[in-house]
């Protein structure tokens, strides 16, 4: 991990470095992350804390990732820029500025990273860049694209810049409270189908509006506009904990935090998002605890409601039980624990390393001959008839 100046990470949390260190003392008190919707894209914070903790004896943590000081021993190079926080807090241009702080930090990051010998050695392929908020790294992503991105989805990326072969999809941090000691049953959850959020969206989220008109008058269906304002998180927690199924419909991008709120609530997710990519899907079978519906089917009259009403108590109970088994895979915490979201992301990165390393090795195949050819070409006189 690069020891980037604090302005790229914890200083964005109003933390001030002490002495020569650019890092907080994670043995004592760690800087807190802002609450509300900021939290959903806070993965950069949890991963950085976990790497810092790997160097300190006595912190009880799982050990999927360990920091090494010699970069030649590293499988990957971690770039600790809190890009989502930078976007959320500093993307607006102040009256006395020509550029936002977020844009300036991205420019400085690109200049720093691409000048490092580690970047030049691999062409950036073994670097990890965090850009979980869909609008984070808007400027830098086009210059740092050889790196492995950790993202929420690919909705705002061209496929040559980010794709499932090269990059890692990470979960959002859920905002609603976890359903601890959940003893609910099919019959004790009175709401059949639950959705609360923005209804009118652009791009892929147009289905939300169509589904609203199809479902708003159905009994035992809750489909309403909602936001984090006016105790919205508490209301959403209560609503999801009282529901059998929770809708996860594409919005402006294919993914949303709503899926992970549903998992934390043990409310069987109904995913209507044709282009969604899911975290660790190479090891998790989401069909065991989620219902997938094509958008073209979901917007047909009565299709969705008939499908949901056709799922009986036994099938729902199996999926509910599976949600309780997998929920820890989506929990962010410090110190990290075995099988939580932090460790699952590191393991997803580790599974990318062999193919990434092969690409680096292949890129070096003709490097020696190219150097020789370039030297030899300079010695060859240009023929008189060359044009």
Short mmCIF file of C-alpha atoms in Angstrom, two decimals:
data_model
loop_
_atom_site.label_atom_id
_atom_site.label_comp_id
_atom_site.label_asym_id
_atom_site.label_seq_id
_atom_site.Cartn_x
_atom_site.Cartn_y
_atom_site.Cartn_z
CA UNK A 1 0.00 0.00 0.00
CA UNK A 2 1.26 3.45 -0.91
CA UNK A 3 1.76 5.85 1.98
CA UNK A 4 -0.30 8.50 0.25
CA UNK A 5 -0.50 11.88 1.99
CA UNK A 6 -3.41 12.13 4.44
CA UNK A 7 -5.28 14.54 2.15
CA UNK A 8 -6.22 11.49 0.05
CA UNK A 9 -7.77 9.50 2.89
CA UNK A 10 -8.29 10.19 6.59
CA UNK A 11 -7.88 13.95 6.29
CA UNK A 12 -11.11 13.84 4.27
CA UNK A 13 -12.68 12.74 7.59
CA UNK A 14 -11.34 15.89 9.29
CA UNK A 15 -8.53 13.90 10.90
CA UNK A 16 -5.20 15.69 11.38
CA UNK A 17 -1.95 13.69 11.11
CA UNK A 18 0.40 13.75 14.07
CA UNK A 19 4.16 13.88 13.56
CA UNK A 20 5.58 12.18 10.48
CA UNK A 21 2.89 9.51 10.11
CA UNK A 22 0.17 9.90 7.48
CA UNK A 23 -1.97 7.27 9.25
CA UNK A 24 -4.08 7.29 12.42
CA UNK A 25 -3.12 4.99 15.27
CA UNK A 26 -5.67 2.23 14.68
CA UNK A 27 -4.79 0.62 18.04
CA UNK A 28 -6.44 3.47 19.90
CA UNK A 29 -9.16 5.59 18.28
CA UNK A 30 -9.99 5.44 14.59
CA UNK A 31 -11.54 8.45 12.81
CA UNK A 32 -15.29 7.94 12.42
CA UNK A 33 -16.96 7.82 9.02
CA UNK A 34 -19.94 10.12 8.35
CA UNK A 35 -23.34 8.46 8.67
CA UNK A 36 -26.40 8.51 6.47
CA UNK A 37 -26.09 7.62 2.81
CA UNK A 38 -22.35 8.32 2.90
CA UNK A 39 -21.94 4.99 4.67
CA UNK A 40 -23.17 2.88 1.78
CA UNK A 41 -19.99 3.58 -0.23
CA UNK A 42 -17.55 3.42 2.70
CA UNK A 43 -15.67 0.29 1.58
CA UNK A 44 -12.46 2.29 1.00
CA UNK A 45 -12.43 3.11 4.73
CA UNK A 46 -12.89 -0.48 5.93
CA UNK A 47 -10.32 -1.97 3.53
CA UNK A 48 -7.70 0.64 4.43
CA UNK A 49 -8.23 0.09 8.16
CA UNK A 50 -7.84 -3.65 7.65
CA UNK A 51 -4.50 -3.25 5.87
CA UNK A 52 -3.23 -0.90 8.57
CA UNK A 53 -4.28 -3.39 11.25
CA UNK A 54 -2.35 -6.18 9.51
CA UNK A 55 0.92 -4.53 10.63
CA UNK A 56 -0.04 -4.30 14.29
CA UNK A 57 0.31 -7.36 16.57
CA UNK A 58 -2.55 -7.97 18.93
CA UNK A 59 -5.43 -6.69 16.82
CA UNK A 60 -7.83 -9.64 16.42
CA UNK A 61 -8.51 -9.74 12.70
CA UNK A 62 -8.85 -12.26 9.91
CA UNK A 63 -5.81 -12.45 7.68
CA UNK A 64 -6.80 -12.54 4.01
CA UNK A 65 -4.66 -9.46 3.27
CA UNK A 66 -1.33 -8.55 4.85
CA UNK A 67 0.72 -5.47 4.07
CA UNK A 68 4.31 -5.99 2.94
CA UNK A 69 6.91 -3.24 2.78
CA UNK A 70 8.82 -4.56 -0.23
CA UNK A 71 6.56 -4.05 -3.26
CA UNK A 72 8.30 -6.86 -5.15
CA UNK A 73 6.77 -9.28 -2.61
CA UNK A 74 3.24 -7.92 -3.10
CA UNK A 75 0.54 -9.61 -5.15
CA UNK A 76 -1.25 -6.29 -5.58
CA UNK A 77 -0.58 -2.62 -4.87
CA UNK A 78 -3.36 -0.90 -2.91
CA UNK A 79 -4.08 2.79 -3.60
CA UNK A 80 -5.72 4.26 -0.45
CA UNK A 81 -7.73 7.12 -1.95
CA UNK A 82 -11.18 7.61 -0.35
CA UNK A 83 -12.71 8.41 -3.73
CA UNK A 84 -16.38 8.00 -2.76
CA UNK A 85 -16.00 10.28 0.23
CA UNK A 86 -14.10 12.77 -1.93
CA UNK A 87 -17.00 12.82 -4.39
CA UNK A 88 -19.70 13.05 -1.71
CA UNK A 89 -18.03 15.86 0.21
CA UNK A 90 -15.88 17.78 -2.22
CA UNK A 91 -17.25 17.54 -5.76
CA UNK A 92 -18.85 21.00 -5.77
CA UNK A 93 -16.82 23.96 -6.98
CA UNK A 94 -16.59 26.77 -4.46
CA UNK A 95 -17.01 30.35 -5.76
CA UNK A 96 -13.29 31.11 -5.40
CA UNK A 97 -12.19 27.88 -7.10
CA UNK A 98 -11.78 26.93 -10.76
CA UNK A 99 -11.84 23.22 -9.94
CA UNK A 100 -13.40 21.23 -7.13
CA UNK A 101 -11.22 19.64 -4.47
CA UNK A 102 -12.40 16.24 -5.72
CA UNK A 103 -11.13 16.96 -9.23
CA UNK A 104 -7.82 18.34 -7.95
CA UNK A 105 -7.24 15.27 -5.78
CA UNK A 106 -7.85 13.00 -8.77
CA UNK A 107 -5.31 14.94 -10.84
CA UNK A 108 -2.73 14.70 -8.06
CA UNK A 109 -3.47 10.99 -7.62
CA UNK A 110 -2.93 10.20 -11.30
CA UNK A 111 0.33 12.14 -11.33
CA UNK A 112 1.59 10.36 -8.21
CA UNK A 113 0.54 6.81 -9.08
CA UNK A 114 1.65 6.78 -12.72
CA UNK A 115 5.08 8.10 -11.73
CA UNK A 116 5.75 5.21 -9.33
CA UNK A 117 8.13 2.43 -10.38
CA UNK A 118 5.51 -0.12 -9.28
CA UNK A 119 3.02 1.30 -11.79
CA UNK A 120 5.61 1.38 -14.57
CA UNK A 121 6.70 -2.17 -13.79
CA UNK A 122 3.23 -3.65 -14.40
CA UNK A 123 1.59 -0.93 -16.47
CA UNK A 124 -0.74 -0.49 -13.51
CA UNK A 125 -2.37 -3.91 -13.89
CA UNK A 126 -1.57 -5.00 -10.33
CA UNK A 127 -2.90 -1.82 -8.70
CA UNK A 128 -6.20 -1.66 -6.83
CA UNK A 129 -8.28 1.49 -7.27
CA UNK A 130 -11.44 2.02 -5.22
CA UNK A 131 -14.29 3.83 -6.97
CA UNK A 132 -17.39 2.42 -5.32
CA UNK A 133 -19.64 5.44 -5.77
CA UNK A 134 -20.74 5.44 -9.44
CA UNK A 135 -19.65 9.08 -9.81
CA UNK A 136 -16.31 8.79 -8.03
CA UNK A 137 -13.08 8.92 -10.03
CA UNK A 138 -14.91 10.32 -13.07
CA UNK A 139 -11.76 12.03 -14.32
CA UNK A 140 -9.04 9.65 -13.15
CA UNK A 141 -10.71 6.41 -14.23
CA UNK A 142 -9.89 6.98 -17.90
CA UNK A 143 -6.19 7.35 -17.03
CA UNK A 144 -5.96 4.53 -14.48
CA UNK A 145 -8.07 1.96 -16.34
CA UNK A 146 -5.39 -0.81 -16.49
CA UNK A 147 -5.74 -1.16 -12.71
CA UNK A 148 -8.18 -3.44 -10.93
CA UNK A 149 -11.17 -1.33 -9.90
CA UNK A 150 -13.38 -2.17 -6.93
CA UNK A 151 -16.86 -0.96 -7.90
CA UNK A 152 -20.55 -1.15 -7.06
CA UNK A 153 -21.43 -1.95 -10.68
CA UNK A 154 -20.37 -1.26 -14.28
CA UNK A 155 -23.28 1.05 -15.08
CA UNK A 156 -21.22 4.16 -15.84
CA UNK A 157 -18.13 2.50 -17.29
CA UNK A 158 -17.33 1.58 -20.89
CA UNK A 159 -16.50 -2.15 -21.06
CA UNK A 160 -12.90 -1.55 -22.09
CA UNK A 161 -12.33 0.47 -18.89
CA UNK A 162 -14.12 -1.79 -16.39
CA UNK A 163 -15.45 -5.31 -16.76
CA UNK A 164 -16.13 -8.48 -14.80
CA UNK A 165 -12.91 -10.17 -15.96
CA UNK A 166 -10.60 -7.47 -14.65
CA UNK A 167 -12.45 -5.83 -11.78
CA UNK A 168 -14.20 -6.66 -8.49
CA UNK A 169 -17.80 -5.90 -7.54
CA UNK A 170 -18.18 -5.10 -3.84
CA UNK A 171 -21.36 -4.83 -1.76
CA UNK A 172 -22.73 -1.59 -0.42
CA UNK A 173 -22.71 -1.20 3.35
CA UNK A 174 -26.33 -1.62 4.35
CA UNK A 175 -27.98 1.42 5.93
CA UNK A 176 -30.97 -0.19 7.67
CA UNK A 177 -30.30 -1.95 10.95
CA UNK A 178 -29.58 -5.67 10.93
CA UNK A 179 -32.38 -7.95 12.05
CA UNK A 180 -30.77 -9.51 15.12
CA UNK A 181 -32.36 -12.61 16.65
CA UNK A 182 -34.85 -12.84 13.82
CA UNK A 183 -37.52 -15.37 14.81
CA UNK A 184 -40.08 -14.17 12.29
CA UNK A 185 -42.07 -16.53 10.10
CA UNK A 186 -43.87 -16.37 6.77
CA UNK A 187 -47.12 -15.58 8.57
CA UNK A 188 -45.64 -13.04 11.01
CA UNK A 189 -44.47 -10.74 8.23
CA UNK A 190 -47.71 -9.02 7.11
CA UNK A 191 -46.35 -7.13 4.07
CA UNK A 192 -46.00 -9.31 0.97
CA UNK A 193 -43.83 -7.01 -1.16
CA UNK A 194 -41.96 -3.88 -0.05
CA UNK A 195 -40.39 -0.95 -1.86
CA UNK A 196 -39.59 2.50 -0.50
CA UNK A 197 -37.33 4.87 -2.37
CA UNK A 198 -37.10 7.15 -5.38
CA UNK A 199 -39.78 6.17 -7.88
CA UNK A 200 -38.99 8.44 -10.80
CA UNK A 201 -35.54 7.66 -12.18
CA UNK A 202 -33.81 8.06 -15.53
CA UNK A 203 -32.11 5.52 -17.79
CA UNK A 204 -32.54 1.95 -16.52
CA UNK A 205 -34.72 3.08 -13.63
CA UNK A 206 -37.78 3.83 -15.75
CA UNK A 207 -39.17 0.44 -14.71
CA UNK A 208 -39.70 1.81 -11.19
CA UNK A 209 -42.37 4.16 -12.45
CA UNK A 210 -44.13 1.44 -14.44
CA UNK A 211 -44.06 -0.97 -11.50
CA UNK A 212 -45.42 1.72 -9.19
CA UNK A 213 -48.58 2.04 -11.30
CA UNK A 214 -48.90 -1.75 -11.56
CA UNK A 215 -48.53 -2.41 -7.83
CA UNK A 216 -49.72 0.65 -5.92
CA UNK A 217 -53.28 -0.62 -5.46
CA UNK A 218 -52.41 -4.24 -4.62
CA UNK A 219 -53.31 -5.22 -1.08
CA UNK A 220 -50.42 -6.19 1.21
CA UNK A 221 -47.95 -4.39 -1.11
CA UNK A 222 -46.02 -1.36 0.14
CA UNK A 223 -44.73 0.73 -2.79
CA UNK A 224 -44.08 4.32 -1.81
CA UNK A 225 -41.69 7.19 -2.29
CA UNK A 226 -39.16 7.44 0.52
CA UNK A 227 -35.79 8.96 1.40
CA UNK A 228 -33.34 9.04 4.27
CA UNK A 229 -34.93 12.27 5.49
CA UNK A 230 -37.46 12.42 8.35
CA UNK A 231 -36.43 9.18 10.05
CA UNK A 232 -36.49 7.35 6.72
CA UNK A 233 -33.93 4.69 7.75
CA UNK A 234 -35.91 3.71 10.84
CA UNK A 235 -39.10 3.45 8.79
CA UNK A 236 -37.35 1.39 6.11
CA UNK A 237 -35.90 -0.94 8.77
CA UNK A 238 -39.32 -1.52 10.27
CA UNK A 239 -40.91 -1.99 6.85
CA UNK A 240 -38.32 -4.47 5.57
CA UNK A 241 -38.37 -6.45 8.82
CA UNK A 242 -42.14 -6.77 8.37
CA UNK A 243 -42.02 -7.89 4.72
CA UNK A 244 -41.67 -11.27 3.05
CA UNK A 245 -40.17 -9.91 -0.21
CA UNK A 246 -38.29 -6.67 -0.97
CA UNK A 247 -38.05 -5.15 -4.43
CA UNK A 248 -34.63 -4.22 -5.77
CA UNK A 249 -35.27 -2.35 -9.03
CA UNK A 250 -32.58 -0.77 -11.21
CA UNK A 251 -32.26 2.96 -10.69
CA UNK A 252 -29.87 5.35 -12.40
CA UNK A 253 -27.37 2.48 -12.28
CA UNK A 254 -27.95 -1.31 -12.17
CA UNK A 255 -27.22 -1.67 -8.44
CA UNK A 256 -28.47 -0.02 -5.29
CA UNK A 257 -28.02 -0.28 -1.56
CA UNK A 258 -31.57 -1.63 -1.29
CA UNK A 259 -30.42 -5.19 -2.07
CA UNK A 260 -28.05 -5.22 0.90
CA UNK A 261 -30.65 -3.61 3.16
CA UNK A 262 -32.97 -6.47 2.19
CA UNK A 263 -30.31 -9.10 2.97
CA UNK A 264 -29.68 -7.52 6.39
CA UNK A 265 -33.46 -7.60 6.98
CA UNK A 266 -33.86 -11.24 5.85
CA UNK A 267 -36.44 -9.96 3.38
CA UNK A 268 -36.16 -12.09 0.24
CA UNK A 269 -34.83 -9.76 -2.50
CA UNK A 270 -36.72 -9.56 -5.79
CA UNK A 271 -34.12 -8.28 -8.26
CA UNK A 272 -35.36 -6.47 -11.37
CA UNK A 273 -32.14 -5.22 -12.93
CA UNK A 274 -31.03 -6.94 -16.13
CA UNK A 275 -27.46 -5.61 -16.09
CA UNK A 276 -26.68 -6.06 -12.41
CA UNK A 277 -23.39 -7.66 -11.36
CA UNK A 278 -23.30 -9.13 -7.86
CA UNK A 279 -20.49 -9.39 -5.30
CA UNK A 280 -18.62 -12.71 -5.14
CA UNK A 281 -21.05 -14.39 -7.53
CA UNK A 282 -18.29 -16.82 -8.50
CA UNK A 283 -18.67 -18.38 -5.03
CA UNK A 284 -22.23 -17.43 -4.00
CA UNK A 285 -25.39 -18.76 -5.68
CA UNK A 286 -27.79 -15.84 -5.32
CA UNK A 287 -30.70 -17.86 -6.72
CA UNK A 288 -30.82 -19.65 -3.36
CA UNK A 289 -31.93 -16.48 -1.57
CA UNK A 290 -33.05 -14.04 -4.29
CA UNK A 291 -35.77 -13.96 -6.93
CA UNK A 292 -34.63 -12.67 -10.36
CA UNK A 293 -37.17 -11.22 -12.78
CA UNK A 294 -36.42 -9.84 -16.23
CA UNK A 295 -37.54 -6.24 -16.59
CA UNK A 296 -39.55 -7.07 -19.73
CA UNK A 297 -41.52 -9.64 -17.71
CA UNK A 298 -41.86 -7.55 -14.55
CA UNK A 299 -43.69 -4.72 -16.34
CA UNK A 300 -46.33 -7.05 -17.80
CA UNK A 301 -49.78 -6.74 -16.23
CA UNK A 302 -50.06 -8.98 -13.14
CA UNK A 303 -46.87 -10.94 -13.98
CA UNK A 304 -44.83 -9.90 -10.96
CA UNK A 305 -47.58 -10.00 -8.36
CA UNK A 306 -48.75 -13.42 -9.56
CA UNK A 307 -45.17 -14.72 -9.42
CA UNK A 308 -44.67 -13.51 -5.84
CA UNK A 309 -48.06 -14.75 -4.65
CA UNK A 310 -47.20 -18.14 -6.12
CA UNK A 311 -44.20 -18.62 -3.80
CA UNK A 312 -45.37 -20.68 -0.85
CA UNK A 313 -44.42 -20.78 2.80
CA UNK A 314 -41.89 -23.62 2.49
CA UNK A 315 -39.98 -22.06 -0.41
CA UNK A 316 -39.93 -18.65 1.26
CA UNK A 317 -38.75 -20.16 4.56
CA UNK A 318 -35.82 -21.87 2.82
CA UNK A 319 -34.75 -18.58 1.25
CA UNK A 320 -35.22 -16.70 4.54
CA UNK A 321 -33.03 -19.26 6.29
CA UNK A 322 -30.37 -18.93 3.59
CA UNK A 323 -30.38 -15.13 4.01
CA UNK A 324 -29.53 -15.60 7.68
CA UNK A 325 -26.67 -17.91 6.68
CA UNK A 326 -25.11 -15.51 4.15
CA UNK A 327 -25.73 -12.10 5.75
CA UNK A 328 -22.29 -12.01 7.41
CA UNK A 329 -20.67 -11.96 3.95
CA UNK A 330 -22.06 -8.43 3.56
CA UNK A 331 -21.10 -6.97 6.95
CA UNK A 332 -18.34 -4.33 7.14
CA UNK A 333 -16.62 -3.99 10.50
CA UNK A 334 -13.38 -3.15 12.23
CA UNK A 335 -11.56 -5.23 13.24
CA UNK A 336 -12.54 -7.46 10.37
CA UNK A 337 -13.76 -11.01 11.05
CA UNK A 338 -13.47 -14.21 9.07
CA UNK A 339 -16.02 -14.34 6.25
CA UNK A 340 -17.21 -10.73 6.54
CA UNK A 341 -17.42 -8.27 3.65
CA UNK A 342 -13.84 -7.04 4.06
CA UNK A 343 -12.41 -10.55 3.89
CA UNK A 344 -14.73 -11.56 1.05
CA UNK A 345 -13.54 -8.59 -1.03
CA UNK A 346 -9.89 -9.44 -0.39
CA UNK A 347 -10.55 -13.04 -1.41
CA UNK A 348 -12.31 -11.83 -4.58
CA UNK A 349 -9.20 -9.76 -5.35
CA UNK A 350 -7.00 -12.81 -4.72
CA UNK A 351 -8.99 -14.82 -7.26
CA UNK A 352 -8.19 -12.17 -9.89
CA UNK A 353 -4.44 -12.30 -9.25
CA UNK A 354 -3.52 -15.31 -11.44
CA UNK A 355 -5.15 -13.91 -14.60
CA UNK A 356 -3.79 -10.44 -13.83
CA UNK A 357 -0.31 -11.86 -13.39
CA UNK A 358 -0.58 -13.77 -16.65
CA UNK A 359 -1.43 -10.54 -18.49
CA UNK A 360 1.61 -8.83 -16.96
CA UNK A 361 3.87 -11.72 -17.97
CA UNK A 362 2.47 -11.79 -21.51
CA UNK A 363 3.03 -8.07 -21.88
CA UNK A 364 6.75 -8.65 -21.25
CA UNK A 365 7.23 -11.33 -23.92
CA UNK A 366 8.91 -9.15 -26.51
CA UNK A 367 10.25 -6.40 -24.29
CA UNK A 368 13.88 -7.49 -24.75
CA UNK A 369 13.64 -7.87 -28.50
CA UNK A 370 11.93 -4.50 -28.78
CA UNK A 371 14.79 -2.88 -26.90
CA UNK A 372 17.31 -4.56 -29.22
CA UNK A 373 15.32 -3.65 -32.31
CA UNK A 374 15.07 -0.04 -31.25
CA UNK A 375 18.83 0.14 -30.71
CA UNK A 376 19.58 -1.58 -34.02
CA UNK A 377 17.15 0.57 -36.00
CA UNK A 378 19.00 3.69 -34.91
CA UNK A 379 22.20 2.30 -36.45
CA UNK A 380 20.68 1.52 -39.83
CA UNK A 381 21.08 4.38 -42.33
CA UNK A 382 17.89 5.50 -44.03
CA UNK A 383 17.95 4.50 -47.75
CA UNK A 384 17.96 7.32 -50.28
CA UNK A 385 14.72 6.18 -51.87
CA UNK A 386 12.87 5.87 -48.55
CA UNK A 387 9.72 7.93 -48.44
#
